[in-house]
Amino acid sequence: MGSKIQKNRSDSDMFQGYVEERSFEHQWLGESTPQPRPAVGRKGSKNAESESFLPVKTREELEKALVAIKLELYKEGVQEYHLQVKRAGNSITLTVLPGKG
């Protein structure tokens, strides 16, 4: 019949020596399998501060303000909008505009 299936094996043990055969899926993926992109500026990232030129505190305050604006717009029924960024001297202004950007 065949050999028994061993129990209590880890995933790496079960797939040891396995090589995936090329299939129709590979033609859509191209020759090389895309590698996952590293997360940029995510919380919990060891190098979150070095990946962004903004200090962590400033970035968190900006994210909180943007979430607050998003919630207010949602309560008003505005679901399609975009932010317009304007710079005047040392000031940056974000303006909410209706529609997709």
CSV table of N, CA and C in Angstrom, one decimal:
chain,number,residue,atom,x,y,z
A,1,MET,N,0.8,-1.2,0.0
A,1,MET,CA,0.0,0.0,0.0
A,1,MET,C,0.9,1.3,0.0
A,2,GLY,N,1.6,1.5,1.0
A,2,GLY,CA,2.4,2.7,1.1
A,2,GLY,C,2.8,2.9,2.5
A,3,SER,N,3.6,3.9,2.8
A,3,SER,CA,4.0,4.1,4.1
A,3,SER,C,3.0,4.9,4.9
A,4,LYS,N,3.0,4.8,6.2
A,4,LYS,CA,2.1,5.6,7.0
A,4,LYS,C,2.5,7.0,7.0
A,5,ILE,N,1.5,7.9,7.2
A,5,ILE,CA,1.8,9.3,7.3
A,5,ILE,C,2.2,9.6,8.8
A,6,GLN,N,3.4,10.2,8.9
A,6,GLN,CA,3.9,10.5,10.2
A,6,GLN,C,3.1,11.6,10.8
A,7,LYS,N,2.9,11.5,12.1
A,7,LYS,CA,2.2,12.5,12.8
A,7,LYS,C,3.1,13.5,13.6
A,8,ASN,N,2.6,14.6,14.0
A,8,ASN,CA,3.3,15.7,14.7
A,8,ASN,C,4.5,16.2,14.0
A,9,ARG,N,4.4,16.4,12.7
A,9,ARG,CA,5.5,17.0,11.9
A,9,ARG,C,5.2,18.5,11.7
A,10,SER,N,6.2,19.3,11.7
A,10,SER,CA,6.0,20.7,11.4
A,10,SER,C,5.8,20.9,9.9
A,11,ASP,N,5.3,22.1,9.5
A,11,ASP,CA,5.1,22.4,8.1
A,11,ASP,C,6.4,22.3,7.3
A,12,SER,N,7.5,22.8,7.9
A,12,SER,CA,8.8,22.8,7.2
A,12,SER,C,9.3,21.4,7.0
A,13,ASP,N,9.0,20.5,8.0
A,13,ASP,CA,9.3,19.1,7.8
A,13,ASP,C,8.5,18.4,6.7
A,14,MET,N,7.2,18.8,6.6
A,14,MET,CA,6.4,18.2,5.6
A,14,MET,C,6.7,18.6,4.2
A,15,PHE,N,7.2,19.9,4.0
A,15,PHE,CA,7.5,20.4,2.7
A,15,PHE,C,8.9,20.3,2.4
A,16,GLN,N,9.7,19.7,3.2
A,16,GLN,CA,11.2,19.6,2.9
A,16,GLN,C,11.4,18.8,1.6
A,17,GLY,N,12.1,19.4,0.7
A,17,GLY,CA,12.4,18.8,-0.6
A,17,GLY,C,11.3,19.0,-1.6
A,18,TYR,N,10.2,19.7,-1.3
A,18,TYR,CA,9.2,19.9,-2.3
A,18,TYR,C,9.5,21.0,-3.2
A,19,VAL,N,9.3,20.8,-4.5
A,19,VAL,CA,9.6,21.8,-5.5
A,19,VAL,C,8.3,21.9,-6.3
A,20,GLU,N,7.7,23.1,-6.4
A,20,GLU,CA,6.5,23.4,-7.1
A,20,GLU,C,6.7,23.3,-8.6
A,21,GLU,N,5.8,22.6,-9.2
A,21,GLU,CA,5.8,22.5,-10.7
A,21,GLU,C,5.2,23.7,-11.3
A,22,ARG,N,5.7,24.1,-12.5
A,22,ARG,CA,5.1,25.3,-13.2
A,22,ARG,C,3.7,24.9,-13.6
A,23,SER,N,2.8,25.9,-13.5
A,23,SER,CA,1.4,25.7,-13.9
A,23,SER,C,0.9,27.0,-14.6
A,24,PHE,N,-0.4,27.0,-14.9
A,24,PHE,CA,-0.9,28.1,-15.6
A,24,PHE,C,-0.9,29.4,-14.8
A,25,GLU,N,-0.8,29.3,-13.5
A,25,GLU,CA,-0.7,30.4,-12.6
A,25,GLU,C,0.6,31.2,-12.8
A,26,HIS,N,1.6,30.5,-13.1
A,26,HIS,CA,2.9,31.1,-13.3
A,26,HIS,C,3.0,32.1,-14.5
A,27,GLN,N,2.1,31.8,-15.5
A,27,GLN,CA,2.1,32.8,-16.7
A,27,GLN,C,1.6,34.1,-16.2
A,28,TRP,N,0.7,34.2,-15.3
A,28,TRP,CA,0.1,35.4,-14.8
A,28,TRP,C,1.1,36.1,-13.8
A,29,LEU,N,1.8,35.3,-13.1
A,29,LEU,CA,2.8,35.9,-12.2
A,29,LEU,C,4.1,36.3,-12.8
A,30,GLY,N,4.3,35.9,-14.0
A,30,GLY,CA,5.6,36.2,-14.7
A,30,GLY,C,6.6,35.1,-14.3
A,31,GLU,N,7.8,35.3,-14.8
A,31,GLU,CA,8.9,34.3,-14.5
A,31,GLU,C,9.3,34.3,-13.0
A,32,SER,N,9.4,35.4,-12.4
A,32,SER,CA,9.8,35.4,-11.0
A,32,SER,C,8.6,35.7,-10.2
A,33,THR,N,8.5,35.1,-9.0
A,33,THR,CA,7.4,35.3,-8.1
A,33,THR,C,7.7,36.6,-7.4
A,34,PRO,N,6.7,37.5,-7.3
A,34,PRO,CA,6.9,38.8,-6.7
A,34,PRO,C,7.2,38.6,-5.2
A,35,GLN,N,8.1,39.3,-4.7
A,35,GLN,CA,8.5,39.3,-3.3
A,35,GLN,C,7.7,40.3,-2.6
A,36,PRO,N,7.3,39.9,-1.3
A,36,PRO,CA,6.5,40.9,-0.6
A,36,PRO,C,7.3,42.1,-0.3
A,37,ARG,N,6.6,43.3,-0.4
A,37,ARG,CA,7.3,44.6,-0.2
A,37,ARG,C,7.4,44.8,1.3
A,38,PRO,N,8.4,45.4,1.8
A,38,PRO,CA,8.5,45.7,3.2
A,38,PRO,C,7.6,46.8,3.6
A,39,ALA,N,7.0,46.7,4.8
A,39,ALA,CA,6.1,47.8,5.2
A,39,ALA,C,6.9,49.0,5.5
A,40,VAL,N,6.4,50.2,5.0
A,40,VAL,CA,7.1,51.4,5.3
A,40,VAL,C,6.4,52.3,6.3
A,41,GLY,N,7.0,52.6,7.3
A,41,GLY,CA,6.5,53.5,8.3
A,41,GLY,C,5.3,53.0,9.1
A,42,ARG,N,5.3,51.7,9.3
A,42,ARG,CA,4.2,51.0,10.1
A,42,ARG,C,4.6,51.1,11.6
A,43,LYS,N,3.6,51.1,12.4
A,43,LYS,CA,3.9,51.0,13.8
A,43,LYS,C,4.4,49.6,14.1
A,44,GLY,N,5.3,49.5,15.1
A,44,GLY,CA,5.8,48.3,15.4
A,44,GLY,C,7.1,47.9,14.6
A,45,SER,N,7.3,48.7,13.6
A,45,SER,CA,8.5,48.5,12.8
A,45,SER,C,9.7,48.9,13.6
A,46,LYS,N,10.8,48.1,13.6
A,46,LYS,CA,12.0,48.5,14.3
A,46,LYS,C,12.6,49.8,13.9
A,47,ASN,N,12.5,50.0,12.6
A,47,ASN,CA,13.1,51.2,12.0
A,47,ASN,C,12.1,52.3,11.5
A,48,ALA,N,11.0,52.3,12.2
A,48,ALA,CA,9.9,53.2,11.8
A,48,ALA,C,10.4,54.7,11.7
A,49,GLU,N,11.2,55.1,12.7
A,49,GLU,CA,11.6,56.5,12.7
A,49,GLU,C,12.6,56.7,11.6
A,50,SER,N,13.5,55.8,11.3
A,50,SER,CA,14.5,56.0,10.3
A,50,SER,C,13.9,55.8,8.9
A,51,GLU,N,12.7,55.2,8.7
A,51,GLU,CA,12.1,55.1,7.4
A,51,GLU,C,11.4,56.3,7.0
A,52,SER,N,11.1,57.2,8.0
A,52,SER,CA,10.4,58.5,7.7
A,52,SER,C,11.2,59.6,8.2
A,53,PHE,N,11.1,60.8,7.5
A,53,PHE,CA,11.8,61.9,7.9
A,53,PHE,C,11.1,62.7,9.0
A,54,LEU,N,9.8,62.3,9.3
A,54,LEU,CA,9.0,62.9,10.4
A,54,LEU,C,9.3,62.2,11.7
A,55,PRO,N,9.4,62.9,12.8
A,55,PRO,CA,9.6,62.2,14.1
A,55,PRO,C,8.3,61.4,14.4
A,56,VAL,N,8.4,60.4,15.2
A,56,VAL,CA,7.3,59.5,15.5
A,56,VAL,C,6.1,60.3,16.1
A,57,LYS,N,6.4,61.1,17.0
A,57,LYS,CA,5.3,61.9,17.7
A,57,LYS,C,4.5,62.7,16.6
A,58,THR,N,5.3,63.4,15.8
A,58,THR,CA,4.6,64.3,14.7
A,58,THR,C,3.8,63.4,13.8
A,59,ARG,N,4.4,62.3,13.4
A,59,ARG,CA,3.6,61.4,12.4
A,59,ARG,C,2.4,60.9,13.1
A,60,GLU,N,2.4,60.5,14.4
A,60,GLU,CA,1.2,60.0,15.1
A,60,GLU,C,0.2,61.1,15.2
A,61,GLU,N,0.6,62.3,15.5
A,61,GLU,CA,-0.4,63.4,15.6
A,61,GLU,C,-1.0,63.7,14.2
A,62,LEU,N,-0.3,63.6,13.1
A,62,LEU,CA,-0.8,63.8,11.8
A,62,LEU,C,-1.8,62.7,11.4
A,63,GLU,N,-1.4,61.5,11.8
A,63,GLU,CA,-2.3,60.3,11.5
A,63,GLU,C,-3.6,60.5,12.3
A,64,LYS,N,-3.6,60.9,13.5
A,64,LYS,CA,-4.8,61.1,14.3
A,64,LYS,C,-5.7,62.2,13.7
A,65,ALA,N,-5.1,63.3,13.3
A,65,ALA,CA,-5.8,64.4,12.7
A,65,ALA,C,-6.5,63.9,11.4
A,66,LEU,N,-5.8,63.1,10.6
A,66,LEU,CA,-6.4,62.6,9.3
A,66,LEU,C,-7.5,61.7,9.6
A,67,VAL,N,-7.4,60.8,10.6
A,67,VAL,CA,-8.5,59.9,10.9
A,67,VAL,C,-9.7,60.7,11.4
A,68,ALA,N,-9.5,61.7,12.2
A,68,ALA,CA,-10.6,62.5,12.7
A,68,ALA,C,-11.3,63.2,11.6
A,69,ILE,N,-10.6,63.7,10.6
A,69,ILE,CA,-11.2,64.3,9.4
A,69,ILE,C,-12.0,63.3,8.6
A,70,LYS,N,-11.4,62.1,8.5
A,70,LYS,CA,-12.1,61.0,7.8
A,70,LYS,C,-13.4,60.6,8.5
A,71,LEU,N,-13.4,60.5,9.8
A,71,LEU,CA,-14.6,60.2,10.5
A,71,LEU,C,-15.7,61.3,10.4
A,72,GLU,N,-15.3,62.5,10.5
A,72,GLU,CA,-16.2,63.6,10.3
A,72,GLU,C,-16.9,63.6,8.9
A,73,LEU,N,-16.1,63.4,7.9
A,73,LEU,CA,-16.6,63.3,6.6
A,73,LEU,C,-17.6,62.2,6.4
A,74,TYR,N,-17.2,61.0,7.0
A,74,TYR,CA,-18.1,59.9,6.9
A,74,TYR,C,-19.4,60.1,7.6
A,75,LYS,N,-19.4,60.8,8.8
A,75,LYS,CA,-20.6,61.2,9.5
A,75,LYS,C,-21.5,62.1,8.6
A,76,GLU,N,-20.8,63.0,7.8
A,76,GLU,CA,-21.6,63.9,6.9
A,76,GLU,C,-22.0,63.2,5.7
A,77,GLY,N,-21.7,62.0,5.4
A,77,GLY,CA,-22.1,61.2,4.3
A,77,GLY,C,-21.1,61.4,3.1
A,78,VAL,N,-20.0,62.0,3.3
A,78,VAL,CA,-19.0,62.2,2.2
A,78,VAL,C,-18.1,61.0,2.2
A,79,GLN,N,-18.2,60.2,1.1
A,79,GLN,CA,-17.3,59.0,1.0
A,79,GLN,C,-16.3,59.2,-0.1
A,80,GLU,N,-16.5,60.0,-1.1
A,80,GLU,CA,-15.5,60.2,-2.1
A,80,GLU,C,-14.9,61.6,-2.0
A,81,TYR,N,-13.7,61.7,-1.7
A,81,TYR,CA,-13.0,62.9,-1.5
A,81,TYR,C,-11.5,62.7,-1.7
A,82,HIS,N,-10.8,63.8,-1.8
A,82,HIS,CA,-9.3,63.7,-1.9
A,82,HIS,C,-8.7,64.9,-1.2
A,83,LEU,N,-7.5,64.8,-0.8
A,83,LEU,CA,-6.8,65.9,-0.1
A,83,LEU,C,-5.9,66.7,-1.0
A,84,GLN,N,-6.1,68.0,-1.0
A,84,GLN,CA,-5.2,68.8,-1.8
A,84,GLN,C,-4.1,69.4,-0.8
A,85,VAL,N,-2.9,69.3,-1.2
A,85,VAL,CA,-1.8,69.8,-0.4
A,85,VAL,C,-1.2,71.1,-1.0
A,86,LYS,N,-1.2,72.1,-0.2
A,86,LYS,CA,-0.6,73.4,-0.6
A,86,LYS,C,0.5,73.8,0.4
A,87,ARG,N,1.5,74.4,-0.2
A,87,ARG,CA,2.6,74.8,0.7
A,87,ARG,C,2.8,76.3,0.5
A,88,ALA,N,2.8,77.1,1.6
A,88,ALA,CA,3.0,78.5,1.5
A,88,ALA,C,4.1,78.9,2.6
A,89,GLY,N,5.3,79.1,2.1
A,89,GLY,CA,6.4,79.4,3.0
A,89,GLY,C,6.7,78.1,3.9
A,90,ASN,N,6.6,78.3,5.2
A,90,ASN,CA,6.8,77.2,6.1
A,90,ASN,C,5.5,76.5,6.6
A,91,SER,N,4.4,76.8,5.9
A,91,SER,CA,3.2,76.2,6.3
A,91,SER,C,2.7,75.2,5.2
A,92,ILE,N,2.1,74.1,5.6
A,92,ILE,CA,1.5,73.2,4.7
A,92,ILE,C,0.0,73.1,5.0
A,93,THR,N,-0.9,73.2,4.0
A,93,THR,CA,-2.3,73.2,4.3
A,93,THR,C,-2.9,72.0,3.5
A,94,LEU,N,-3.7,71.2,4.2
A,94,LEU,CA,-4.4,70.1,3.6
A,94,LEU,C,-5.9,70.5,3.5
A,95,THR,N,-6.4,70.4,2.3
A,95,THR,CA,-7.8,70.8,2.0
A,95,THR,C,-8.6,69.6,1.5
A,96,VAL,N,-9.7,69.4,2.1
A,96,VAL,CA,-10.6,68.2,1.6
A,96,VAL,C,-11.4,68.7,0.4
A,97,LEU,N,-11.3,68.0,-0.7
A,97,LEU,CA,-12.1,68.3,-1.9
A,97,LEU,C,-13.0,67.2,-2.3
A,98,PRO,N,-14.2,67.4,-2.7
A,98,PRO,CA,-15.1,66.3,-3.1
A,98,PRO,C,-14.6,65.6,-4.3
A,99,GLY,N,-15.0,64.3,-4.4
A,99,GLY,CA,-14.7,63.6,-5.6
A,99,GLY,C,-13.4,62.8,-5.5
A,100,LYS,N,-13.1,61.9,-6.4
A,100,LYS,CA,-11.9,61.2,-6.4
A,100,LYS,C,-10.7,62.0,-7.0
A,101,GLY,N,-9.5,61.8,-6.4
A,101,GLY,CA,-8.4,62.6,-6.8
A,101,GLY,C,-7.5,62.0,-7.8
